XYZ file of C-alpha atoms in Angstrom:
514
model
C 0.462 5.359 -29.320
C 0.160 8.475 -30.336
C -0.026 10.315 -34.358
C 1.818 13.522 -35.255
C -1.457 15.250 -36.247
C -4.957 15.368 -34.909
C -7.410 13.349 -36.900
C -9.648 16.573 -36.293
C -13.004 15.013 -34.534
C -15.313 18.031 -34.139
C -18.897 17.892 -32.452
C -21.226 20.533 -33.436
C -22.932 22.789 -31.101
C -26.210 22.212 -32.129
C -24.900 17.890 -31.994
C -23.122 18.732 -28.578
C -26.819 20.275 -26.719
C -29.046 17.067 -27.996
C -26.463 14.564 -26.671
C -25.960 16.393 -23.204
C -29.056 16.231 -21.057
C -29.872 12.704 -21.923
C -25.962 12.027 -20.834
C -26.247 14.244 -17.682
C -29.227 12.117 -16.383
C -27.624 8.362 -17.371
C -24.312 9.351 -15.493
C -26.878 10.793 -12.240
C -28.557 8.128 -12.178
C -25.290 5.455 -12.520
C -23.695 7.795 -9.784
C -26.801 7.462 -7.500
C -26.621 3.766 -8.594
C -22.572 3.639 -7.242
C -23.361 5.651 -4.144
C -26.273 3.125 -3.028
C -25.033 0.376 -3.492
C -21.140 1.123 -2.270
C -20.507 -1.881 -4.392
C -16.924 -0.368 -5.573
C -14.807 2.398 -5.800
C -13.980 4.749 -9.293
C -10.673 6.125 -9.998
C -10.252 8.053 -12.961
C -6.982 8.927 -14.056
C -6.906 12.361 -16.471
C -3.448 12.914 -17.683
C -2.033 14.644 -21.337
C -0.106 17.552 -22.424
C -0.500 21.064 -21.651
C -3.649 22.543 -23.001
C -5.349 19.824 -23.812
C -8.163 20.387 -21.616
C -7.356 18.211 -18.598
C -8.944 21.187 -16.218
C -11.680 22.138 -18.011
C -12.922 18.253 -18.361
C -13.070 17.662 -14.564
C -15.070 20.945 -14.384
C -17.839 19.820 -16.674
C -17.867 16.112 -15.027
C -18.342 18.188 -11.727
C -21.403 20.114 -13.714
C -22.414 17.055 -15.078
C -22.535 14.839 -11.517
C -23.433 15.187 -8.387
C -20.289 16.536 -6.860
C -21.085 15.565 -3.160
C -19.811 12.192 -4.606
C -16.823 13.156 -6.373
C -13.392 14.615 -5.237
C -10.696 15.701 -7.366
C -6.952 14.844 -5.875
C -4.496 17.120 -7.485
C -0.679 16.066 -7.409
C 2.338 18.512 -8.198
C 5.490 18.689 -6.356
C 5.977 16.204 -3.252
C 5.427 17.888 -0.017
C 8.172 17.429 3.128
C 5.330 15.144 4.526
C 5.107 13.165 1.197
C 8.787 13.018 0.531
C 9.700 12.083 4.136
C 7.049 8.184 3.040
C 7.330 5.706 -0.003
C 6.141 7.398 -2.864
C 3.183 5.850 -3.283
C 1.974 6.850 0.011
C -0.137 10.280 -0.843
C -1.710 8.155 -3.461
C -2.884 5.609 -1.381
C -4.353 7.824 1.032
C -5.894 9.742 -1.430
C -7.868 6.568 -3.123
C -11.911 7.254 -3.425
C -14.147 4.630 -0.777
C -16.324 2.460 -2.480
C -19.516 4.159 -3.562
C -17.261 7.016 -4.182
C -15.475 8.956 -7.727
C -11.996 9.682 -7.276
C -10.606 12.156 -10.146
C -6.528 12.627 -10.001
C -5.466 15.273 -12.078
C -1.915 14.269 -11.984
C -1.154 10.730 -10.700
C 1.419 8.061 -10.246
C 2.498 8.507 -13.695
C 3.464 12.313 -13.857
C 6.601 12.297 -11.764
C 8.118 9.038 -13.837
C 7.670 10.634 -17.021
C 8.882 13.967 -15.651
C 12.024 12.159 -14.511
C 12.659 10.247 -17.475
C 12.195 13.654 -19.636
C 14.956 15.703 -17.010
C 17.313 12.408 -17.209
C 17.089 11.321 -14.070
C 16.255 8.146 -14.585
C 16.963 5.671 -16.960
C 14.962 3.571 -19.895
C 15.537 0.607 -17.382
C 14.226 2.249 -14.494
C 10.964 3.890 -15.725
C 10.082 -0.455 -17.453
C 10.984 -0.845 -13.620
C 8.153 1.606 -12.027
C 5.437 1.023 -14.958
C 6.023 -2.656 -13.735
C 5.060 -1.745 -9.980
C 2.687 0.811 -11.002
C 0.903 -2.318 -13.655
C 0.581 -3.954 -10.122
C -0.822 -1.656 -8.119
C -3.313 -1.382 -10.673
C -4.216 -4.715 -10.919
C -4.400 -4.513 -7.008
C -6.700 -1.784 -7.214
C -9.265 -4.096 -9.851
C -8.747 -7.112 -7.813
C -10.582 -5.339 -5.033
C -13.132 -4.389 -6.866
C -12.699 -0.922 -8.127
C -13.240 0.682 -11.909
C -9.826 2.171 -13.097
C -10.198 4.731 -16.284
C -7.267 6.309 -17.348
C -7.741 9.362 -20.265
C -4.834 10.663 -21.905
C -5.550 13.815 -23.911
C -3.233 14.655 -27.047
C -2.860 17.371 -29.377
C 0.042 17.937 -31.890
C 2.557 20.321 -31.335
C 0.651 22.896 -33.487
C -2.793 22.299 -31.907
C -0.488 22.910 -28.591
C 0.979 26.040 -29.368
C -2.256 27.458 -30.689
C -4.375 26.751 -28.079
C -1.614 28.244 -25.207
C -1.732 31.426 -27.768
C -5.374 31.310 -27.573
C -5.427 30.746 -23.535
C -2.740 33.576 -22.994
C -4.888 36.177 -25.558
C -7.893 36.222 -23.364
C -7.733 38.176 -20.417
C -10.097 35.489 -18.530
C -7.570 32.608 -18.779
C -4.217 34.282 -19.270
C -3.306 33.622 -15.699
C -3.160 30.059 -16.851
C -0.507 29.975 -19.157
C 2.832 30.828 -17.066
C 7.140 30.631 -18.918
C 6.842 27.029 -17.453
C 4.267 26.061 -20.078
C 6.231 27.406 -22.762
C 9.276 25.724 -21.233
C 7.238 22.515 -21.836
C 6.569 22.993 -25.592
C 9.845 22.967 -26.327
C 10.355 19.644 -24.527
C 7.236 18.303 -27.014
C 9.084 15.597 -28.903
C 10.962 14.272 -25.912
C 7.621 14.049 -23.604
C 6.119 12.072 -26.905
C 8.477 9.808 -26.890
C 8.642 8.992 -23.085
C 4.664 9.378 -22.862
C 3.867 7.350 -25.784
C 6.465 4.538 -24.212
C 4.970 4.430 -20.904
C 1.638 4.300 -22.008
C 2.076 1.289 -24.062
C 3.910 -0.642 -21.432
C 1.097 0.366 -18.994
C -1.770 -0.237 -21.477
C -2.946 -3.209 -19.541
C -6.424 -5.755 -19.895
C -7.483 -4.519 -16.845
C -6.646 -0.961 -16.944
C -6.278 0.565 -20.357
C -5.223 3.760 -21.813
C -7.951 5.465 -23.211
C -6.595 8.367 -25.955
C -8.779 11.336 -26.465
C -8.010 14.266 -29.168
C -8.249 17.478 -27.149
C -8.285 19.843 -29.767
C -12.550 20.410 -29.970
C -13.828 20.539 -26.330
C -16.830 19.395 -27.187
C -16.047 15.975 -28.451
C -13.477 16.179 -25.924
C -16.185 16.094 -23.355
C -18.662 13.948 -24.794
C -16.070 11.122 -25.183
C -15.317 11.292 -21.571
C -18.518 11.438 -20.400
C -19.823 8.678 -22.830
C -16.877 6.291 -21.942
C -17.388 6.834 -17.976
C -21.194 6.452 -18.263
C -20.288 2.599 -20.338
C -17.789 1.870 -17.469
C -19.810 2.399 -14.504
C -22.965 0.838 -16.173
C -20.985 -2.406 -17.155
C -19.481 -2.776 -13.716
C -22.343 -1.982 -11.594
C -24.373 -4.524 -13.581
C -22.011 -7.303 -13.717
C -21.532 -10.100 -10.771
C -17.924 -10.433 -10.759
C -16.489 -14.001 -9.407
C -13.767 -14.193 -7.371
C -10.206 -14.549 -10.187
C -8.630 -17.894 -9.562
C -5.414 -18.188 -7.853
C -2.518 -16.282 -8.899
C -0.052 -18.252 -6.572
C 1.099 -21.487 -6.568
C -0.658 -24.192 -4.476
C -0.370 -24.892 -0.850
C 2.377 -26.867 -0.359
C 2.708 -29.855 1.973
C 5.354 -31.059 4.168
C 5.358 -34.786 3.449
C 7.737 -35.430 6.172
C 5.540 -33.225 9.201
C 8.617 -30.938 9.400
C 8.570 -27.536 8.647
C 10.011 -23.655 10.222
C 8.255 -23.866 12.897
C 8.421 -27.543 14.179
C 12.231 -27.051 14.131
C 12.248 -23.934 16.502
C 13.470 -25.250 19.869
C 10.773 -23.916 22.072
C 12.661 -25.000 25.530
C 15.251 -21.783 25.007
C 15.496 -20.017 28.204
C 16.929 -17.204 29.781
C 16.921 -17.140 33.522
C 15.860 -13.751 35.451
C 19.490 -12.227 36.601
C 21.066 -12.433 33.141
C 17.432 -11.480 31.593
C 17.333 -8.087 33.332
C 21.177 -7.677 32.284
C 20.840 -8.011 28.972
C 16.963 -6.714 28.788
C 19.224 -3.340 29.900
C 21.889 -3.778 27.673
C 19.949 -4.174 24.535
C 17.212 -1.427 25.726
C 20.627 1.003 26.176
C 21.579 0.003 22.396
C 18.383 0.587 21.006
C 18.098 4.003 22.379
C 21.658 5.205 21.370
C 20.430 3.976 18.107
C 17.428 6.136 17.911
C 19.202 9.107 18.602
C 22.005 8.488 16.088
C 22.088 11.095 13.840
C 22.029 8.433 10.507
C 18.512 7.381 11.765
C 16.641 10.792 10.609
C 16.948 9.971 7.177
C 15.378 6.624 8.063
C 12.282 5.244 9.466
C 11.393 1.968 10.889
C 8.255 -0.504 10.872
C 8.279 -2.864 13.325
C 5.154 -5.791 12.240
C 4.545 -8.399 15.655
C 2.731 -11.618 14.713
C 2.051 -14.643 16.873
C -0.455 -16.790 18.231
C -2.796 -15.599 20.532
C -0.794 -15.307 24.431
C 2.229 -15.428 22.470
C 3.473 -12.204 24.586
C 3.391 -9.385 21.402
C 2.085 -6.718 23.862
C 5.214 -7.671 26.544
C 7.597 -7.518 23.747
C 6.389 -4.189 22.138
C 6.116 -2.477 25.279
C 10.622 -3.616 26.122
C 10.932 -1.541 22.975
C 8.532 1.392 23.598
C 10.504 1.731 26.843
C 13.525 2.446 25.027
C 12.620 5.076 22.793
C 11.031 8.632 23.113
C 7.501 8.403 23.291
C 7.327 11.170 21.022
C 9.508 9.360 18.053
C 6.951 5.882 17.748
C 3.752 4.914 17.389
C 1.875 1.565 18.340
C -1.107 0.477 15.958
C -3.339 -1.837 17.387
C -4.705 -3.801 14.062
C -8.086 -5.480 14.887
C -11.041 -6.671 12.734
C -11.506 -3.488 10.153
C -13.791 -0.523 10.626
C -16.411 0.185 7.922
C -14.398 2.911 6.602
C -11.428 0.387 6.068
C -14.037 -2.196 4.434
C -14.949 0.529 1.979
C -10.696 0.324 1.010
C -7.804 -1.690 -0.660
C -6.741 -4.569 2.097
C -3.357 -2.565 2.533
C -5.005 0.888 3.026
C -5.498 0.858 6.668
C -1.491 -0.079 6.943
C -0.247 2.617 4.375
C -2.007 5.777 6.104
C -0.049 4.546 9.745
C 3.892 4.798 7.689
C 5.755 7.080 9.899
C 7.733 9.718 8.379
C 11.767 10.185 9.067
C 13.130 9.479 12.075
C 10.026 8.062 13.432
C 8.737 4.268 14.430
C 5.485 2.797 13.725
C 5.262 -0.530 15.680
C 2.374 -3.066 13.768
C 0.651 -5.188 17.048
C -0.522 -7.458 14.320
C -0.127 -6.643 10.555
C -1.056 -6.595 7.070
C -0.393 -10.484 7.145
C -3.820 -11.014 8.731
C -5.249 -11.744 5.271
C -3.051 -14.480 4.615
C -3.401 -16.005 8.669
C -7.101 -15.149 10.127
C -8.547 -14.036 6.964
C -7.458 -16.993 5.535
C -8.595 -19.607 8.389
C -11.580 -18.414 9.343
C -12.900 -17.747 5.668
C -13.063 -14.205 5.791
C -11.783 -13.317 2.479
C -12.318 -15.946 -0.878
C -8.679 -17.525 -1.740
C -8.160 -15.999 -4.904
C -7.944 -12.797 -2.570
C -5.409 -14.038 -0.135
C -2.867 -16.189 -2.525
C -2.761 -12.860 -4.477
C -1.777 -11.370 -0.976
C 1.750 -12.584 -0.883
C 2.540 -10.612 -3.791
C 1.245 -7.441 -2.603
C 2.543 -8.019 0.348
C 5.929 -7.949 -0.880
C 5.190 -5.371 -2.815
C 4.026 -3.527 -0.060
C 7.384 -4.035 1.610
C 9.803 -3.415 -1.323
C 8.661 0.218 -1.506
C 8.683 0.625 2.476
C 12.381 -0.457 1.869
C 13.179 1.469 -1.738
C 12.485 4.534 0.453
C 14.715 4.021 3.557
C 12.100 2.575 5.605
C 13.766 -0.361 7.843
C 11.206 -3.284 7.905
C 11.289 -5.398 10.740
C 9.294 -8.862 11.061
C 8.530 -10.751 14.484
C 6.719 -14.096 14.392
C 6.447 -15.260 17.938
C 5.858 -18.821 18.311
C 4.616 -21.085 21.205
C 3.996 -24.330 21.891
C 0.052 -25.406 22.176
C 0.647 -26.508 26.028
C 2.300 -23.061 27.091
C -0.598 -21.551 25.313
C -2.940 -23.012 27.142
C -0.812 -22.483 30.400
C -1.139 -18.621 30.123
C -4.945 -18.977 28.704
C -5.891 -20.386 32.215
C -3.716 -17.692 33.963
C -5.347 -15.086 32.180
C -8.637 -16.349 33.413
C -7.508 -16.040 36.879
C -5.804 -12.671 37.213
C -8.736 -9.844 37.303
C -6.526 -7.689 35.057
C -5.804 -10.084 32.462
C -9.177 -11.195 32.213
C -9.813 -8.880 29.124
C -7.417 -10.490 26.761
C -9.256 -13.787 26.999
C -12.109 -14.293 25.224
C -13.706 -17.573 23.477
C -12.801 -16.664 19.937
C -9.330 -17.259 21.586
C -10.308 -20.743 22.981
C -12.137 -21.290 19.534
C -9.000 -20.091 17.898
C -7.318 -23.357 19.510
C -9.367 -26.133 17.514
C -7.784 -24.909 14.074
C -4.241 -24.938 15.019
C -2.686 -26.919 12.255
C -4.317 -24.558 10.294
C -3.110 -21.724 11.568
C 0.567 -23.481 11.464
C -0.134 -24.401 7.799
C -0.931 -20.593 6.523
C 2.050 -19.737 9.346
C 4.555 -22.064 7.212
C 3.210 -20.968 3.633
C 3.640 -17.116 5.168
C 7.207 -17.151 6.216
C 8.265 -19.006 3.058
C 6.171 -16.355 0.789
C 7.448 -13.223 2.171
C 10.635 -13.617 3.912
C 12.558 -11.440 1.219
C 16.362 -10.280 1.597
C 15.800 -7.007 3.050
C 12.956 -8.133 4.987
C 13.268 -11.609 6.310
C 10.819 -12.790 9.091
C 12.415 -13.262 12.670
C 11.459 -16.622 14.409
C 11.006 -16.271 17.916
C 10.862 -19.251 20.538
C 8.751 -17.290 22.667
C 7.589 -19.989 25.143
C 10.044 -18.337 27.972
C 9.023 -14.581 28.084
C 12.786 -13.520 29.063
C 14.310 -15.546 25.927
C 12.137 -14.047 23.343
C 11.503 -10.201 24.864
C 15.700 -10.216 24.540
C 16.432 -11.901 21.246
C 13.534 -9.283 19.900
C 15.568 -6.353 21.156
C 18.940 -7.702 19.567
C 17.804 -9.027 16.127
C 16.226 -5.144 16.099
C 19.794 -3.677 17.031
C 21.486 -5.800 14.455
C 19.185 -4.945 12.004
C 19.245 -1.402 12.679
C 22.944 -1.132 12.911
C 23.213 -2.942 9.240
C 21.121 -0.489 7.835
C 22.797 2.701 8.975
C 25.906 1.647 7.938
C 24.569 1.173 4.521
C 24.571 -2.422 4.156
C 20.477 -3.069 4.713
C 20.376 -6.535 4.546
C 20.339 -7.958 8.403
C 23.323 -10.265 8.752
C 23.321 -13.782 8.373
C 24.109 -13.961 12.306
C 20.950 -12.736 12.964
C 19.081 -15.743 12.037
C 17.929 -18.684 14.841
C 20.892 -17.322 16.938
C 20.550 -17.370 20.858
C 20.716 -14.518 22.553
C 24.465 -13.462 24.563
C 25.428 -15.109 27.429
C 24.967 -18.584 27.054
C 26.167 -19.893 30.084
C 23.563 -18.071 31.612
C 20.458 -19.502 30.751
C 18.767 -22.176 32.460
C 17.256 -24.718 30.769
């Protein structure tokens, strides 16, 4: 991708002050244009070697624009808060609302190279992240939002002159520090590693763009010029939904299916329920304490239908645990400021950090359930889901994070059962409302996108638990043990949840009544 030598563009000064007012005022008015309308986000992405102006290009787009509408995310070193999350996680918090101009100076793609450069990662490995990192971008267009990436090169001449030139005047010496010089030296190596990357990540939908940064001024002008194109072309265009980019629904000819095969009449009578809701409860503590678990985390996601009993079952594991170590997130319709995000924003910002528990009362899979019923979202956006999803989840787990999934299933007769029970008890009154009754007439659907859900994203490492939740003591106790089991696996290294786990009964057979 790159050439050994600049080509040598130069802009003239007198060439440079014509072109920049009438510049200044297209990009005001596109940015005013952006902010208005809150039509999409803008990430712009300005990466290169040492010297090449990466600073001093930000400065003049903040001279240029109106900078109430810009912020610049700068990305060295990982802090103990960002190191302690998937490493993805201080990017996704950092991404620009729609409406908005995000400018990282450093990004997702400095600490691979920097790896690859030190060794510590292999040829293999680095294809491996600029294949996640070509789908988060795509993620990031699919939802709407203008991805620029600038890459500024200079030789390894133009380099050296122009830290010579920085470290000669007294104004900008401070800028040139031993680790600069350190990094000439590594030149050819970051060329080759840079100029690899780039062209595996040079995608339709988010290209590289290359810039010369020996002459400021055209490096500037090409920046600016390039943005001003971008934002114009998007903001005028009426993008239709992509089509699918899963396969199609499929059907069960035979009307059976994952969840017609769960034996909903499982029950645990009260005596043995409170023995082994104790037991279980005992275990789960021991394990939050064990010393193995602070250089882990775990998610806990609860699905179900509505009355399914998510809030009993969360609550048996909150009482186990320090109230201090977990977290419950409610997930409900999204707030403006969520709207204004990537669908798997609002779920990134809540990952707890070591040794900590975020508990999901409803998840990131209401795209491809609710959203997808109830026509919230157009398809294209949730049959892409799965694969983000999954996504999603693979780096939760890459990073030590334990991912535990809880679909809790009952029958449409118990559901209605504890609908007219809620009606009657004054303090359950508030979870009933008639979206839930309304929620009733589309239950195939909602079993469909249930079926096409588990079979999507029930992954090694993260395989959806099945819960025959019409007896509250069955479920609330297979919950806690599946979570043991999985929690035990994964501290002693192994990670995937034993085969034992799956559609077994809880202890104590002989105990249940039936």
């Amino acid at each position: 991708m790159f050439k050994s030598a600049e080509i040598g563009h130069r802009i003239s000064k007198q060439a440079y002050r014509e072109a920049v007012p009438p510049l200044r005022a297209a990009l005001l008015e596109a940015q005013v244009d952006l902010q208005e309308s809150k039509k999409i986000p803008v990430v712009v992405l300005i990466s290169g070697q040492d010297g090449a102006g990466k600073g001093e290009t930000i400065n003049v787009l903040y001279e240029w624009m109106d900078p109430r509408f810009l912020s610049t995310l700068a990305f060295a070193e990982p802090t103990d808060e960002e190191r302690e999350r998937p490493n993805m996680w201080r990017y996704w918090r950092s991404l620009p609302p729609k409406g908005r101009v995000g400018i990282f100076a450093g990004s997702w793609y400095s600490d691979p190279i920097r790896e690859r450069i030190e060794g510590a990662i292999s040829l293999k490995e680095l294809d491996a992240k600029a294949d996640q990192i070509n789908r988060f971008e795509a993620m990031l267009v699919h939802e709407g939002a203008l991805v620029l990436k600038f890459w500024f090169h200079l030789s390894k001449e133009a380099q050296e002159k122009r830290l010579k030139a920085l470290e000669s005047d007294p104004t900008t010496a401070w800028r040139v520090t031993q680790w600069n010089w350190d990094r000439l030296k590594t030149y050819d190596k970051l060329q080759d590693v840079a100029g690899h990357f780039l062209r595996v990540t040079n995608t339709p939908w988010a290209p590289w763009v290359v810039v010369e940064g020996t002459d400021d001024r055209y490096r500037s002008l090409t920046v600016g010029q390039i943005l001003l194109a971008a934002l114009k072309n998007k903001l005028a265009s009426n993008d239709k939904p992509l089509p699918p980019v899963a396969p199609v629904v499929r059907v069960d000819t035979d009307g059976r299916n994952v969840l017609s095969e769960l034996n909903l009449h499982l029950k645990l009578a009260d005596k043995p329920y409170k023995t082994e809701l104790a037991q279980w409860q005992g275990r789960l503590a021991e394990l939050m304490r064990d010393p193995r678990f602070a250089s882990k985390s775990l998610v806990c996601a609860f699905e179900g239908a509505d009355a399914a009993g998510k809030g009993g079952a969360i609550r048996r594991i909150g009482a186990a645990m320090d109230a201090r170590q977990y977290q419950v997130i409610p997930v409900a319709a999204p707030t403006e400021e969520e709207r204004a995000q990537p669908h798997l924003w609002r779920f990134w910002r809540h990952l707890p950090r070591k040794g900590h528990v975020a508990i999901f009362d409803r998840t990131w899979y209401g795209r491809v359930l609710v959203e997808r019923v109830e026509g919230f979202c157009d398809e294209s956006d949730w049959l892409r889901a799965y694969s983000e999803i999954n996504d999603f989840e693979h780096e939760m787990l890459d990073s030590g994070v334990i991912v535990a999934k809880f679909w809790l299933q009952i029958s449409q007769e118990e559901q209605l059962r504890r609908f007219q029970e809620r009606e009657k008890i004054a303090f359950k009154r508030f979870k009933i409302t008639q979206e839930d009754w309304r929620n009733r007439e589309k239950w195939d659907a909602y079993q469909q996108a249930i079926c096409d859900m588990v079979e999507r994203t029930s992954t090694g490492n993260a395989p959806w638990t099945l819960v025959e939740a019409n007896d509250k003591n069955y479920a609330r106790v297979k919950i806690l043990r599946i979570l043991c089991e999985q929690l035990e696996a994964s501290l002693q290294g192994g990670g995937k949840r034993p085969e034992k786990n799956k559609a077994k009964k809880p202890a104590s057979p002989g105990k249940r009544g039936k």
